[in-house]
């Protein structure tokens, strides 16, 4: 991809380290990247104007997007995370699952939906013949969170943190172009639908995000505490399966 000087500078400021000059031999370029990473101070939080930053992220191909997330310092969560949690699954998946923010286990493992909530999600997916493990795009889902870094002590995300992280999820959705989005939990739902209505009022029908059908359901962590809602979540998954099949 050919980058303009302005894009190149902006992406460098965001901490994306893909722009060694092409004529530099590979080994020397790698050395240069290591040295820059080791010596350059982290860019100031939100140093790039938000609109310019979002526009730059909206041009990134998948590998550069992953790099951009790993290097991101656009909100204060970069200071307490162990690592970013980009997402997992098939980048051509028909189903995309969007959760909320990484918890302690996710922060440790670098993968969304691990631990008990992840186990429940895997079982729910398995019941629909879906998986996060390697499989065809029909069967292997892609799972991403709205927020890529763990809020300290699992506190609720702040609106400015959600806003700073949103361009990454938007770009993931744009690149994956799933047939269906399953939004799990109120922060994912509120972010994607720009709605503050409770999940109970938004579930049971099909919404749209950038033209992609979107079904709302409860977060598996909530289901673990509210077992009675599991049957409703299963109804939501069946609705989602119906939509995904119909979109085929
Ligand atoms: Fe960047 Fe998102 Fe992490 Fe904030 S939460 S530092 S915006 S990747």
XYZ file of C-alpha atoms and ligand atoms in Angstrom:
256
model
C 0.000 0.000 0.000
C 1.293 3.496 -0.863
C 1.090 5.889 2.066
C 1.100 9.648 1.815
C 3.703 11.439 3.893
C 0.912 12.789 6.107
C -0.537 9.295 6.708
C 2.936 7.923 7.357
C 3.725 10.549 9.963
C 0.354 10.170 11.640
C 0.604 6.395 11.813
C 4.131 6.632 13.156
C 2.916 8.976 15.851
C 0.257 6.415 16.721
C 3.060 3.930 17.324
C 2.626 1.821 14.188
C 6.019 0.447 13.249
C 5.626 -0.727 9.658
C 7.208 2.103 7.810
C 10.907 1.316 7.448
C 12.086 2.642 4.054
C 11.773 -0.139 1.447
C 15.349 0.239 0.166
C 16.790 -0.583 3.612
C 17.907 -4.243 3.667
C 15.537 -6.443 5.663
C 17.938 -7.135 8.546
C 18.864 -3.452 8.850
C 15.181 -2.465 8.728
C 14.373 -4.912 11.506
C 17.253 -3.505 13.554
C 15.954 0.008 12.960
C 12.487 -0.969 14.152
C 13.871 -2.596 17.287
C 15.969 0.446 18.074
C 13.080 2.840 17.548
C 10.832 0.699 19.713
C 13.455 0.499 22.433
C 14.442 4.145 22.570
C 11.502 6.258 21.443
C 9.277 7.523 24.262
C 5.639 6.415 23.948
C 3.551 8.992 22.090
C 1.415 11.239 24.272
C -2.066 9.881 24.915
C -4.461 11.081 22.184
C -1.661 13.122 20.569
C -3.294 12.787 17.130
C -6.590 14.621 16.556
C -9.393 12.007 16.876
C -10.828 12.569 13.382
C -7.425 12.252 11.696
C -6.647 9.185 13.757
C -9.963 7.502 12.883
C -9.450 8.313 9.201
C -5.962 6.802 9.286
C -7.196 3.641 11.035
C -9.970 3.310 8.435
C -7.304 2.788 5.733
C -5.310 0.059 7.507
C -5.062 -3.486 6.145
C -5.413 -6.317 8.641
C -1.739 -6.787 9.684
C -1.224 -3.033 10.145
C -4.449 -2.812 12.111
C -3.176 -5.498 14.475
C 0.107 -3.597 14.857
C -1.762 -0.349 15.482
C -3.797 -1.895 18.285
C -0.718 -3.475 19.890
C 1.078 -0.107 19.912
C -1.941 2.054 20.788
C -1.663 4.659 23.519
C -4.754 6.656 22.592
C -6.407 6.303 25.999
C -5.264 5.801 29.571
C -5.950 2.045 29.531
C -2.614 1.548 27.777
C -0.931 2.265 31.101
C -2.439 -0.632 33.054
C -2.860 -3.356 30.408
C -0.573 -6.364 30.224
C -1.280 -6.625 26.514
C -3.918 -5.605 24.001
C -6.622 -8.080 23.008
C -7.099 -7.749 19.260
C -9.465 -10.625 18.523
C -9.461 -14.252 17.446
C -10.961 -16.335 14.686
C -11.396 -16.288 10.935
C -10.897 -12.860 9.332
C -13.374 -13.953 6.641
C -15.914 -15.276 9.159
C -19.622 -15.178 8.402
C -20.330 -14.633 12.114
C -18.709 -11.907 14.149
C -19.150 -11.875 17.914
C -18.567 -8.526 19.618
C -18.049 -8.448 23.367
C -17.238 -5.686 25.819
C -13.767 -5.291 27.313
C -11.037 -7.734 28.311
C -11.121 -9.013 31.867
C -8.201 -10.339 33.884
C -7.941 -13.670 32.046
C -8.191 -12.003 28.640
C -5.543 -9.463 29.619
C -3.280 -12.356 30.637
C -3.912 -14.500 27.577
C -4.389 -11.817 24.930
C -7.586 -13.461 23.704
C -11.229 -12.389 24.141
C -13.783 -14.516 26.020
C -11.594 -16.880 28.020
C -12.362 -18.277 31.480
C -15.858 -19.329 32.518
C -17.668 -16.821 30.275
C -15.579 -17.927 27.305
C -16.327 -21.561 28.064
C -20.048 -20.799 28.074
C -19.744 -18.898 24.791
C -17.852 -21.807 23.217
C -20.607 -24.205 24.300
C -23.292 -21.920 22.899
C -21.420 -21.693 19.606
C -20.849 -25.429 19.512
C -24.586 -25.983 19.794
C -24.896 -24.103 16.495
C -21.992 -26.018 14.921
C -19.799 -22.911 15.214
C -16.341 -22.607 16.729
C -13.509 -20.173 17.374
C -11.013 -22.899 16.397
C -9.694 -23.204 12.874
C -12.457 -24.036 10.413
C -14.130 -22.700 7.282
C -15.557 -19.140 7.324
C -19.055 -20.648 7.678
C -18.106 -22.406 10.912
C -15.276 -20.402 12.423
C -16.478 -17.157 13.982
C -14.435 -14.049 14.617
C -14.531 -12.719 18.185
C -13.515 -9.180 19.107
C -14.137 -6.821 21.975
C -15.360 -3.261 21.789
C -12.409 -2.209 23.919
C -8.981 -3.719 23.282
C -7.441 -3.077 26.717
C -8.593 -4.152 30.165
C -10.052 -1.450 32.397
C -8.338 -1.643 35.816
C -10.153 -3.886 38.311
C -12.717 -4.633 35.562
C -14.435 -1.296 36.096
C -16.906 -0.096 33.474
C -15.308 1.547 30.445
C -15.430 5.342 30.311
C -17.142 6.952 27.302
C -13.886 8.541 26.121
C -12.151 5.145 26.229
C -14.945 3.610 24.153
C -14.724 6.482 21.675
C -10.937 6.200 21.382
C -11.110 2.463 20.698
C -14.120 2.458 18.392
C -12.217 3.037 15.103
C -10.399 -0.293 15.602
C -13.598 -2.303 15.892
C -15.162 -0.391 12.998
C -12.199 -1.291 10.805
C -12.300 -4.937 11.904
C -15.953 -5.141 10.926
C -15.276 -3.390 7.636
C -12.465 -5.799 6.731
C -14.285 -8.959 7.852
C -17.631 -7.959 6.316
C -19.483 -10.604 8.342
C -22.943 -11.769 7.379
C -24.051 -11.298 10.934
C -22.900 -9.510 14.076
C -23.849 -10.913 17.470
C -23.425 -8.099 20.016
C -23.032 -9.427 23.572
C -23.478 -7.199 26.585
C -24.603 -3.641 27.064
C -21.358 -1.840 26.239
C -21.018 -3.646 22.906
C -24.667 -3.087 22.135
C -24.685 0.566 23.143
C -21.518 1.267 21.208
C -22.650 -0.422 17.987
C -26.268 0.710 18.055
C -25.769 4.110 19.690
C -28.607 3.189 22.019
C -28.862 3.307 25.788
C -31.928 1.047 25.931
C -31.600 -2.074 28.065
C -30.700 -5.306 26.291
C -34.095 -6.743 27.234
C -35.707 -4.130 24.998
C -33.285 -4.463 22.092
C -33.099 -8.240 21.816
C -35.541 -10.380 19.834
C -35.272 -8.373 16.595
C -32.731 -7.675 13.890
C -30.824 -4.373 13.898
C -28.261 -3.144 11.372
C -24.704 -1.902 11.771
C -23.265 -0.365 8.583
C -25.739 -2.525 6.669
C -24.766 -5.748 8.471
C -27.586 -7.532 10.343
C -26.970 -7.350 14.086
C -28.588 -9.404 16.839
C -28.372 -8.346 20.480
C -27.975 -10.716 23.387
C -26.721 -10.960 26.953
C -23.048 -11.253 27.786
C -22.069 -14.803 28.861
C -20.671 -13.401 32.145
C -24.135 -12.015 32.883
C -25.707 -15.380 31.991
C -23.457 -17.099 34.519
C -25.007 -14.918 37.236
C -28.559 -15.005 35.820
C -29.229 -18.572 34.755
C -32.887 -17.849 33.991
C -31.811 -15.659 31.052
C -30.019 -18.537 29.315
C -33.148 -19.590 27.457
C -33.550 -16.055 26.106
C -29.929 -16.026 25.001
C -30.517 -19.293 23.200
C -33.510 -17.730 21.411
C -31.221 -14.868 20.351
C -28.659 -17.287 18.961
C -31.344 -19.148 17.029
C -32.525 -15.829 15.564
C -28.933 -15.019 14.620
C -28.494 -18.438 12.962
C -31.673 -17.908 10.975
C -30.393 -14.523 9.744
C -26.901 -15.811 8.947
C -28.352 -18.764 6.991
C -30.722 -16.465 5.130
C -27.869 -14.140 4.193
C -25.957 -17.006 2.539
Fe -5.874 2.160 22.476
Fe -8.226 0.965 22.708
Fe -6.254 0.289 24.330
Fe -7.387 2.675 24.615
S -8.377 0.672 24.927
S -5.181 2.234 24.607
S -7.882 3.171 22.463
S -6.306 -0.021 22.098
